PDB file of C-alpha atoms in Angstrom:
ATOM      1  CA  MET A   1       0.000   0.000   0.000  1.00  0.00           C
ATOM      2  CA  ASP A   2       1.535   3.361  -1.028  1.00  0.00           C
ATOM      3  CA  ASN A   3       1.797   6.420   1.225  1.00  0.00           C
ATOM      4  CA  LYS A   4      -0.910   8.274  -0.672  1.00  0.00           C
ATOM      5  CA  THR A   5      -3.462   5.534  -0.001  1.00  0.00           C
ATOM      6  CA  LEU A   6      -2.328   5.256   3.603  1.00  0.00           C
ATOM      7  CA  ASN A   7      -2.696   9.002   4.163  1.00  0.00           C
ATOM      8  CA  TRP A   8      -6.158   8.903   2.603  1.00  0.00           C
ATOM      9  CA  ARG A   9      -7.252   6.153   4.993  1.00  0.00           C
ATOM     10  CA  GLU A  10      -5.792   7.992   7.973  1.00  0.00           C
ATOM     11  CA  LYS A  11      -7.637  11.166   6.999  1.00  0.00           C
ATOM     12  CA  LEU A  12     -10.882   9.234   6.541  1.00  0.00           C
ATOM     13  CA  HIS A  13     -10.408   7.569   9.930  1.00  0.00           C
ATOM     14  CA  GLU A  14      -9.846  10.960  11.557  1.00  0.00           C
ATOM     15  CA  VAL A  15     -13.071  12.368  10.096  1.00  0.00           C
ATOM     16  CA  ILE A  16     -15.289   9.355  10.864  1.00  0.00           C
ATOM     17  CA  TYR A  17     -13.994   8.143  14.224  1.00  0.00           C
ATOM     18  CA  GLU A  18     -12.860  11.370  15.895  1.00  0.00           C
ATOM     19  CA  ALA A  19     -14.457  14.713  16.717  1.00  0.00           C
ATOM     20  CA  ASP A  20     -11.430  16.853  17.536  1.00  0.00           C
ATOM     21  CA  THR A  21     -11.319  18.346  14.039  1.00  0.00           C
ATOM     22  CA  SER A  22     -13.819  20.589  12.280  1.00  0.00           C
ATOM     23  CA  ALA A  23     -14.418  17.910   9.630  1.00  0.00           C
ATOM     24  CA  GLY A  24     -14.990  15.281  12.305  1.00  0.00           C
ATOM     25  CA  ARG A  25     -17.460  17.475  14.190  1.00  0.00           C
ATOM     26  CA  LEU A  26     -19.295  18.307  10.979  1.00  0.00           C
ATOM     27  CA  PHE A  27     -19.559  14.611  10.095  1.00  0.00           C
ATOM     28  CA  ASP A  28     -20.892  13.740  13.565  1.00  0.00           C
ATOM     29  CA  ILE A  29     -23.475  16.545  13.454  1.00  0.00           C
ATOM     30  CA  ALA A  30     -24.680  15.454  10.007  1.00  0.00           C
ATOM     31  CA  LEU A  31     -24.941  11.866  11.213  1.00  0.00           C
ATOM     32  CA  LEU A  32     -26.871  12.901  14.313  1.00  0.00           C
ATOM     33  CA  PHE A  33     -29.407  14.796  12.211  1.00  0.00           C
ATOM     34  CA  ALA A  34     -29.727  11.784   9.884  1.00  0.00           C
ATOM     35  CA  ILE A  35     -30.344   9.433  12.813  1.00  0.00           C
ATOM     36  CA  LEU A  36     -32.975  11.702  14.381  1.00  0.00           C
ATOM     37  CA  ALA A  37     -34.649  12.229  10.986  1.00  0.00           C
ATOM     38  CA  SER A  38     -34.771   8.481  10.457  1.00  0.00           C
ATOM     39  CA  ILE A  39     -36.388   7.880  13.857  1.00  0.00           C
ATOM     40  CA  ILE A  40     -39.003  10.533  13.108  1.00  0.00           C
ATOM     41  CA  LEU A  41     -39.733   8.853   9.768  1.00  0.00           C
ATOM     42  CA  VAL A  42     -40.209   5.480  11.462  1.00  0.00           C
ATOM     43  CA  MET A  43     -42.624   7.034  13.954  1.00  0.00           C
ATOM     44  CA  LEU A  44     -44.604   8.846  11.257  1.00  0.00           C
ATOM     45  CA  GLU A  45     -44.761   5.683   9.168  1.00  0.00           C
ATOM     46  CA  SER A  46     -46.498   3.896  12.027  1.00  0.00           C
ATOM     47  CA  VAL A  47     -49.296   6.508  11.935  1.00  0.00           C
ATOM     48  CA  GLU A  48     -51.604   4.933   9.362  1.00  0.00           C
ATOM     49  CA  SER A  49     -53.400   8.131   8.334  1.00  0.00           C
ATOM     50  CA  PHE A  50     -50.112   9.991   7.796  1.00  0.00           C
ATOM     51  CA  ASP A  51     -48.512   7.069   5.977  1.00  0.00           C
ATOM     52  CA  ASN A  52     -51.470   6.763   3.576  1.00  0.00           C
ATOM     53  CA  LYS A  53     -51.200  10.447   2.701  1.00  0.00           C
ATOM     54  CA  HIS A  54     -47.404  10.785   2.499  1.00  0.00           C
ATOM     55  CA  HIS A  55     -46.249   7.246   1.794  1.00  0.00           C
ATOM     56  CA  ASN A  56     -44.117   8.137  -1.235  1.00  0.00           C
ATOM     57  CA  PHE A  57     -42.314  10.906   0.644  1.00  0.00           C
ATOM     58  CA  LEU A  58     -41.602   8.608   3.606  1.00  0.00           C
ATOM     59  CA  TYR A  59     -40.420   5.823   1.319  1.00  0.00           C
ATOM     60  CA  VAL A  60     -38.029   8.005  -0.692  1.00  0.00           C
ATOM     61  CA  SER A  61     -36.711   9.747   2.413  1.00  0.00           C
ATOM     62  CA  GLU A  62     -36.014   6.436   4.099  1.00  0.00           C
ATOM     63  CA  TRP A  63     -34.086   5.215   1.069  1.00  0.00           C
ATOM     64  CA  VAL A  64     -31.989   8.389   1.039  1.00  0.00           C
ATOM     65  CA  ILE A  65     -31.107   7.913   4.703  1.00  0.00           C
ATOM     66  CA  THR A  66     -30.469   4.204   4.213  1.00  0.00           C
ATOM     67  CA  ILE A  67     -28.019   4.890   1.389  1.00  0.00           C
ATOM     68  CA  PHE A  68     -26.300   7.499   3.564  1.00  0.00           C
ATOM     69  CA  PHE A  69     -25.915   4.996   6.415  1.00  0.00           C
ATOM     70  CA  SER A  70     -24.725   2.325   3.989  1.00  0.00           C
ATOM     71  CA  ILE A  71     -21.952   4.608   2.758  1.00  0.00           C
ATOM     72  CA  GLU A  72     -21.045   5.443   6.352  1.00  0.00           C
ATOM     73  CA  TYR A  73     -20.885   1.734   7.240  1.00  0.00           C
ATOM     74  CA  ILE A  74     -18.597   0.955   4.304  1.00  0.00           C
ATOM     75  CA  LEU A  75     -16.327   3.908   5.055  1.00  0.00           C
ATOM     76  CA  ARG A  76     -15.993   2.827   8.679  1.00  0.00           C
ATOM     77  CA  ILE A  77     -14.881  -0.617   7.530  1.00  0.00           C
ATOM     78  CA  ILE A  78     -12.272   0.526   5.004  1.00  0.00           C
ATOM     79  CA  SER A  79     -10.817   3.252   7.241  1.00  0.00           C
ATOM     80  CA  ILE A  80      -9.439   0.879   9.890  1.00  0.00           C
ATOM     81  CA  LYS A  81      -6.730  -1.753   9.597  1.00  0.00           C
ATOM     82  CA  LYS A  82      -8.747  -4.498  11.302  1.00  0.00           C
ATOM     83  CA  PRO A  83     -12.326  -4.232   9.951  1.00  0.00           C
ATOM     84  CA  THR A  84     -13.566  -7.212  11.988  1.00  0.00           C
ATOM     85  CA  LYS A  85     -12.952  -5.239  15.189  1.00  0.00           C
ATOM     86  CA  TYR A  86     -15.628  -2.804  14.070  1.00  0.00           C
ATOM     87  CA  ILE A  87     -17.938  -5.256  12.280  1.00  0.00           C
ATOM     88  CA  PHE A  88     -18.368  -7.448  15.363  1.00  0.00           C
ATOM     89  CA  SER A  89     -18.349  -4.612  17.898  1.00  0.00           C
ATOM     90  CA  PHE A  90     -21.531  -3.386  19.570  1.00  0.00           C
ATOM     91  CA  TYR A  91     -21.817  -0.303  17.382  1.00  0.00           C
ATOM     92  CA  GLY A  92     -20.863  -2.278  14.279  1.00  0.00           C
ATOM     93  CA  ILE A  93     -23.753  -4.676  14.819  1.00  0.00           C
ATOM     94  CA  ILE A  94     -26.126  -1.792  15.561  1.00  0.00           C
ATOM     95  CA  ASP A  95     -25.031  -0.010  12.377  1.00  0.00           C
ATOM     96  CA  LEU A  96     -25.681  -3.155  10.351  1.00  0.00           C
ATOM     97  CA  LEU A  97     -29.070  -3.846  11.941  1.00  0.00           C
ATOM     98  CA  SER A  98     -30.175  -0.282  11.274  1.00  0.00           C
ATOM     99  CA  THR A  99     -29.109  -0.411   7.621  1.00  0.00           C
ATOM    100  CA  ILE A 100     -30.197  -3.781   6.220  1.00  0.00           C
ATOM    101  CA  PRO A 101     -34.004  -3.617   6.776  1.00  0.00           C
ATOM    102  CA  MET A 102     -34.692  -1.569   3.633  1.00  0.00           C
ATOM    103  CA  TYR A 103     -32.602  -3.919   1.508  1.00  0.00           C
ATOM    104  CA  LEU A 104     -34.287  -7.008   2.959  1.00  0.00           C
ATOM    105  CA  THR A 105     -37.717  -5.649   2.059  1.00  0.00           C
ATOM    106  CA  PHE A 106     -37.013  -6.761  -1.525  1.00  0.00           C
ATOM    107  CA  PHE A 107     -37.210 -10.376  -0.316  1.00  0.00           C
ATOM    108  CA  PHE A 108     -40.382 -10.037   1.790  1.00  0.00           C
ATOM    109  CA  VAL A 109     -43.231  -8.969  -0.459  1.00  0.00           C
ATOM    110  CA  GLY A 110     -46.373 -10.603  -1.769  1.00  0.00           C
ATOM    111  CA  THR A 111     -47.744 -12.672   1.118  1.00  0.00           C
ATOM    112  CA  HIS A 112     -49.360 -11.945   4.442  1.00  0.00           C
ATOM    113  CA  SER A 113     -46.577 -13.639   6.404  1.00  0.00           C
ATOM    114  CA  SER A 114     -44.028 -11.641   4.469  1.00  0.00           C
ATOM    115  CA  LEU A 115     -45.808  -8.409   5.381  1.00  0.00           C
ATOM    116  CA  ILE A 116     -45.530  -9.327   9.052  1.00  0.00           C
ATOM    117  CA  ALA A 117     -41.799  -9.950   8.590  1.00  0.00           C
ATOM    118  CA  LEU A 118     -41.552  -6.641   6.730  1.00  0.00           C
ATOM    119  CA  ARG A 119     -43.053  -4.767   9.670  1.00  0.00           C
ATOM    120  CA  ALA A 120     -40.558  -6.417  12.021  1.00  0.00           C
ATOM    121  CA  LEU A 121     -37.682  -5.475   9.736  1.00  0.00           C
ATOM    122  CA  ARG A 122     -38.834  -1.877   9.601  1.00  0.00           C
ATOM    123  CA  LEU A 123     -38.909  -1.743  13.379  1.00  0.00           C
ATOM    124  CA  LEU A 124     -35.227  -2.674  13.375  1.00  0.00           C
ATOM    125  CA  ARG A 125     -34.536   0.832  12.102  1.00  0.00           C
ATOM    126  CA  VAL A 126     -35.363   2.099  15.585  1.00  0.00           C
ATOM    127  CA  PHE A 127     -31.968   0.676  16.597  1.00  0.00           C
ATOM    128  CA  ARG A 128     -30.459   3.751  14.968  1.00  0.00           C
ATOM    129  CA  ILE A 129     -31.318   5.687  18.097  1.00  0.00           C
ATOM    130  CA  LEU A 130     -28.592   3.663  19.843  1.00  0.00           C
ATOM    131  CA  LYS A 131     -26.074   5.212  17.476  1.00  0.00           C
ATOM    132  CA  VAL A 132     -26.664   8.579  19.132  1.00  0.00           C
ATOM    133  CA  SER A 133     -24.888   7.534  22.337  1.00  0.00           C
ATOM    134  CA  ARG A 134     -21.664   7.204  20.361  1.00  0.00           C
ATOM    135  CA  TYR A 135     -21.572  10.978  19.930  1.00  0.00           C
ATOM    136  CA  ILE A 136     -22.538  12.040  23.443  1.00  0.00           C
ATOM    137  CA  GLY A 137     -19.369  12.322  25.487  1.00  0.00           C
ATOM    138  CA  GLU A 138     -21.088  12.089  28.886  1.00  0.00           C
ATOM    139  CA  SER A 139     -22.648   8.769  27.916  1.00  0.00           C
ATOM    140  CA  ASN A 140     -19.178   7.211  28.079  1.00  0.00           C
ATOM    141  CA  GLN A 141     -18.825   8.426  31.667  1.00  0.00           C
ATOM    142  CA  LEU A 142     -22.225   6.934  32.556  1.00  0.00           C
ATOM    143  CA  ILE A 143     -21.356   3.619  30.901  1.00  0.00           C
ATOM    144  CA  LYS A 144     -18.078   3.447  32.832  1.00  0.00           C
ATOM    145  CA  ALA A 145     -19.886   4.240  36.093  1.00  0.00           C
ATOM    146  CA  LEU A 146     -22.430   1.496  35.439  1.00  0.00           C
ATOM    147  CA  ASN A 147     -19.667  -0.950  34.547  1.00  0.00           C
ATOM    148  CA  ALA A 148     -17.708  -0.093  37.711  1.00  0.00           C
ATOM    149  CA  SER A 149     -20.774  -0.577  39.904  1.00  0.00           C
ATOM    150  CA  LYS A 150     -22.221  -3.646  38.147  1.00  0.00           C
ATOM    151  CA  ALA A 151     -21.225  -5.992  40.987  1.00  0.00           C
ATOM    152  CA  LYS A 152     -22.975  -3.853  43.605  1.00  0.00           C
ATOM    153  CA  ILE A 153     -26.041  -3.453  41.407  1.00  0.00           C
ATOM    154  CA  GLY A 154     -26.083  -7.193  40.766  1.00  0.00           C
ATOM    155  CA  VAL A 155     -26.100  -7.934  44.519  1.00  0.00           C
ATOM    156  CA  PHE A 156     -28.836  -5.319  44.996  1.00  0.00           C
ATOM    157  CA  LEU A 157     -31.029  -6.888  42.294  1.00  0.00           C
ATOM    158  CA  TYR A 158     -30.426 -10.311  43.830  1.00  0.00           C
ATOM    159  CA  PHE A 159     -31.814  -9.167  47.181  1.00  0.00           C
ATOM    160  CA  VAL A 160     -34.746  -7.419  45.490  1.00  0.00           C
ATOM    161  CA  LEU A 161     -35.555 -10.701  43.739  1.00  0.00           C
ATOM    162  CA  ILE A 162     -35.427 -12.538  47.065  1.00  0.00           C
ATOM    163  CA  ILE A 163     -37.780  -9.986  48.640  1.00  0.00           C
ATOM    164  CA  CYS A 164     -40.232 -10.342  45.742  1.00  0.00           C
ATOM    165  CA  ILE A 165     -40.230 -14.135  45.981  1.00  0.00           C
ATOM    166  CA  ILE A 166     -40.772 -14.079  49.758  1.00  0.00           C
ATOM    167  CA  LEU A 167     -43.524 -11.445  49.627  1.00  0.00           C
ATOM    168  CA  GLY A 168     -45.211 -13.190  46.686  1.00  0.00           C
ATOM    169  CA  SER A 169     -45.206 -16.525  48.472  1.00  0.00           C
ATOM    170  CA  VAL A 170     -46.558 -15.000  51.680  1.00  0.00           C
ATOM    171  CA  MET A 171     -49.363 -13.217  49.832  1.00  0.00           C
ATOM    172  CA  TYR A 172     -50.265 -16.410  47.991  1.00  0.00           C
ATOM    173  CA  PHE A 173     -50.877 -18.212  51.292  1.00  0.00           C
ATOM    174  CA  ILE A 174     -52.626 -15.245  52.938  1.00  0.00           C
ATOM    175  CA  GLU A 175     -54.942 -14.143  50.122  1.00  0.00           C
ATOM    176  CA  GLY A 176     -55.449 -17.321  48.120  1.00  0.00           C
ATOM    177  CA  ALA A 177     -56.988 -17.893  44.701  1.00  0.00           C
ATOM    178  CA  GLU A 178     -60.325 -16.320  45.665  1.00  0.00           C
ATOM    179  CA  ASN A 179     -58.651 -12.898  45.842  1.00  0.00           C
ATOM    180  CA  GLY A 180     -56.728 -13.242  42.583  1.00  0.00           C
ATOM    181  CA  PHE A 181     -53.500 -14.762  43.944  1.00  0.00           C
ATOM    182  CA  THR A 182     -53.977 -17.978  41.985  1.00  0.00           C
ATOM    183  CA  SER A 183     -50.341 -19.093  42.026  1.00  0.00           C
ATOM    184  CA  ILE A 184     -46.970 -18.152  43.479  1.00  0.00           C
ATOM    185  CA  PRO A 185     -45.658 -16.807  40.118  1.00  0.00           C
ATOM    186  CA  ARG A 186     -48.727 -14.563  39.821  1.00  0.00           C
ATOM    187  CA  SER A 187     -48.250 -13.455  43.428  1.00  0.00           C
ATOM    188  CA  ILE A 188     -44.592 -12.680  42.681  1.00  0.00           C
ATOM    189  CA  TYR A 189     -45.800 -10.563  39.748  1.00  0.00           C
ATOM    190  CA  TRP A 190     -47.959  -8.630  42.230  1.00  0.00           C
ATOM    191  CA  SER A 191     -45.006  -8.139  44.594  1.00  0.00           C
ATOM    192  CA  ILE A 192     -42.814  -6.832  41.745  1.00  0.00           C
ATOM    193  CA  VAL A 193     -45.310  -4.220  40.539  1.00  0.00           C
ATOM    194  CA  THR A 194     -46.069  -3.221  44.121  1.00  0.00           C
ATOM    195  CA  LEU A 195     -42.421  -3.031  45.174  1.00  0.00           C
ATOM    196  CA  THR A 196     -41.667  -0.821  42.189  1.00  0.00           C
ATOM    197  CA  THR A 197     -44.623   1.383  43.238  1.00  0.00           C
ATOM    198  CA  VAL A 198     -46.353   0.809  39.878  1.00  0.00           C
ATOM    199  CA  GLY A 199     -49.434  -0.838  41.357  1.00  0.00           C
ATOM    200  CA  TYR A 200     -51.554  -1.722  38.320  1.00  0.00           C
ATOM    201  CA  GLY A 201     -54.512  -2.694  40.509  1.00  0.00           C
ATOM    202  CA  ASP A 202     -55.314  -5.844  38.529  1.00  0.00           C
ATOM    203  CA  ILE A 203     -54.533  -7.831  41.689  1.00  0.00           C
ATOM    204  CA  ALA A 204     -55.197  -6.362  45.126  1.00  0.00           C
ATOM    205  CA  PRO A 205     -55.236  -7.905  48.617  1.00  0.00           C
ATOM    206  CA  GLN A 206     -58.615  -8.054  50.319  1.00  0.00           C
ATOM    207  CA  THR A 207     -57.728  -9.205  53.821  1.00  0.00           C
ATOM    208  CA  ALA A 208     -56.488  -6.858  56.545  1.00  0.00           C
ATOM    209  CA  LEU A 209     -53.201  -8.758  56.908  1.00  0.00           C
ATOM    210  CA  GLY A 210     -52.676  -8.746  53.150  1.00  0.00           C
ATOM    211  CA  GLN A 211     -53.279  -4.998  52.928  1.00  0.00           C
ATOM    212  CA  PHE A 212     -50.842  -4.428  55.780  1.00  0.00           C
ATOM    213  CA  ILE A 213     -48.146  -6.407  53.968  1.00  0.00           C
ATOM    214  CA  ALA A 214     -48.942  -4.488  50.773  1.00  0.00           C
ATOM    215  CA  SER A 215     -48.401  -1.210  52.643  1.00  0.00           C
ATOM    216  CA  ILE A 216     -45.050  -2.432  53.956  1.00  0.00           C
ATOM    217  CA  THR A 217     -44.112  -3.518  50.435  1.00  0.00           C
ATOM    218  CA  VAL A 218     -44.788  -0.051  49.000  1.00  0.00           C
ATOM    219  CA  ILE A 219     -42.716   1.577  51.750  1.00  0.00           C
ATOM    220  CA  ILE A 220     -39.850  -0.835  51.060  1.00  0.00           C
ATOM    221  CA  GLY A 221     -40.139   0.025  47.381  1.00  0.00           C
ATOM    222  CA  TYR A 222     -39.701   3.739  48.058  1.00  0.00           C
ATOM    223  CA  ALA A 223     -36.779   2.976  50.374  1.00  0.00           C
ATOM    224  CA  ILE A 224     -34.794   0.817  47.925  1.00  0.00           C
ATOM    225  CA  ILE A 225     -35.449   2.828  44.769  1.00  0.00           C
ATOM    226  CA  ALA A 226     -32.683   5.273  45.713  1.00  0.00           C
ATOM    227  CA  ILE A 227     -30.031   2.594  46.290  1.00  0.00           C
ATOM    228  CA  PRO A 228     -28.929   1.981  42.663  1.00  0.00           C
ATOM    229  CA  THR A 229     -28.999   5.740  42.037  1.00  0.00           C
ATOM    230  CA  GLY A 230     -26.619   6.265  44.929  1.00  0.00           C
ATOM    231  CA  ILE A 231     -24.305   3.491  43.729  1.00  0.00           C
ATOM    232  CA  VAL A 232     -23.979   4.910  40.219  1.00  0.00           C
ATOM    233  CA  SER A 233     -23.728   8.510  41.457  1.00  0.00           C
ATOM    234  CA  SER A 234     -20.872   7.491  43.741  1.00  0.00           C
ATOM    235  CA  GLU A 235     -18.927   6.108  40.801  1.00  0.00           C
ATOM    236  CA  MET A 236     -19.639   9.162  38.649  1.00  0.00           C
ATOM    237  CA  THR A 237     -18.403  11.605  41.294  1.00  0.00           C
ATOM    238  CA  LYS A 238     -15.033   9.916  41.557  1.00  0.00           C
ATOM    239  CA  LYS A 239     -12.051  11.733  40.105  1.00  0.00           C
ATOM    240  CA  LYS A 240     -12.428  12.074  36.357  1.00  0.00           C
ATOM    241  CA  VAL A 241      -9.584  11.717  33.880  1.00  0.00           C
ATOM    242  CA  HIS A 242      -9.969  13.968  30.848  1.00  0.00           C
ATOM    243  CA  LEU A 243     -10.270  11.790  27.756  1.00  0.00           C
ATOM    244  CA  ASN A 244     -10.368  12.825  24.126  1.00  0.00           C
ATOM    245  CA  THR A 245     -12.156  11.367  21.111  1.00  0.00           C
ATOM    246  CA  GLN A 246      -8.989   9.808  19.674  1.00  0.00           C
ATOM    247  CA  SER A 247      -9.751   6.401  18.178  1.00  0.00           C
ATOM    248  CA  CYS A 248      -7.044   3.862  17.403  1.00  0.00           C
ATOM    249  CA  PRO A 249      -6.684   3.401  13.605  1.00  0.00           C
ATOM    250  CA  ASN A 250      -5.818  -0.251  14.164  1.00  0.00           C
ATOM    251  CA  CYS A 251      -8.308  -1.625  16.724  1.00  0.00           C
ATOM    252  CA  SER A 252     -10.755   1.317  17.058  1.00  0.00           C
ATOM    253  CA  TYR A 253     -10.214   1.439  20.838  1.00  0.00           C
ATOM    254  CA  GLU A 254     -11.355   4.747  22.349  1.00  0.00           C
ATOM    255  CA  GLY A 255     -10.898   6.505  25.681  1.00  0.00           C
ATOM    256  CA  HIS A 256      -7.299   7.695  25.425  1.00  0.00           C
ATOM    257  CA  LYS A 257      -5.854  10.498  27.546  1.00  0.00           C
ATOM    258  CA  ASP A 258      -5.009  13.792  25.880  1.00  0.00           C
ATOM    259  CA  ASP A 259      -1.266  13.149  26.062  1.00  0.00           C
ATOM    260  CA  ALA A 260      -1.442   9.527  24.864  1.00  0.00           C
ATOM    261  CA  GLU A 261       0.863   8.713  21.941  1.00  0.00           C
ATOM    262  CA  PHE A 262       0.124   4.996  21.671  1.00  0.00           C
ATOM    263  CA  CYS A 263      -3.062   2.945  21.943  1.00  0.00           C
ATOM    264  CA  TYR A 264      -3.575   1.471  25.421  1.00  0.00           C
ATOM    265  CA  HIS A 265      -5.172  -1.604  23.863  1.00  0.00           C
ATOM    266  CA  CYS A 266      -2.882  -2.694  20.999  1.00  0.00           C
ATOM    267  CA  GLY A 267       0.103  -0.330  21.167  1.00  0.00           C
ATOM    268  CA  THR A 268      -0.400   1.250  17.741  1.00  0.00           C
ATOM    269  CA  LYS A 269       0.886   4.820  17.404  1.00  0.00           C
ATOM    270  CA  LEU A 270      -1.986   7.308  17.416  1.00  0.00           C
ATOM    271  CA  ASN A 271      -2.390   9.980  14.745  1.00  0.00           C
TER     272      ASN A 271
END
């Protein structure tokens, strides 16, 4: 590969994967608008009266956006040295899922079952909203905080599950099938919606003891709802290290410090 081609790929990588340059910021802004426009189109398409009146406009607009995303997907692949790192990454899979539905519609036409599959494929375009998080810097901080506190949150959810099972079982024996608690799984469903303070009202205790336990359950729900918030907030308030948008041209690893010269993941020299 000659230097001219190499420089072209490096420049393309800088524009697509980084936002420290004016070209990179412009590309990200254009992509954000395209993603939001696509989501709006999907929503409007689900409104039958609007779709019947403006179907051609929605169809053409969706194809324009799909072609734009297809070009973006191809450019992301050819601008890095190890394309499989991107193709099989989380965002790579999301990019593919949000692009292929329009192309697959050519293979699902003509029968009722195919129309059902077509609707499912069109809904896949909603995955494009997940692409937005790639361009919101604070989302990376939130993801890291969640990852750092996943063990604590896991233990918390484990105890919540235990509480729901115990309360559901107790209510099953207290209330019984005559009051809607026909089985322990259904009673556990009641304890979950009550503990989360949703309280649909489709199942409600009728006995005095059952109503007392329900009251305690709601209070417990209000008490524990702040626990995961506190865990994540604690991680987010820890000392932050300023990171830039530099992406490794070899493995696409992100999250480098401002003064980093080499990739922390594979050792490749950064641009």
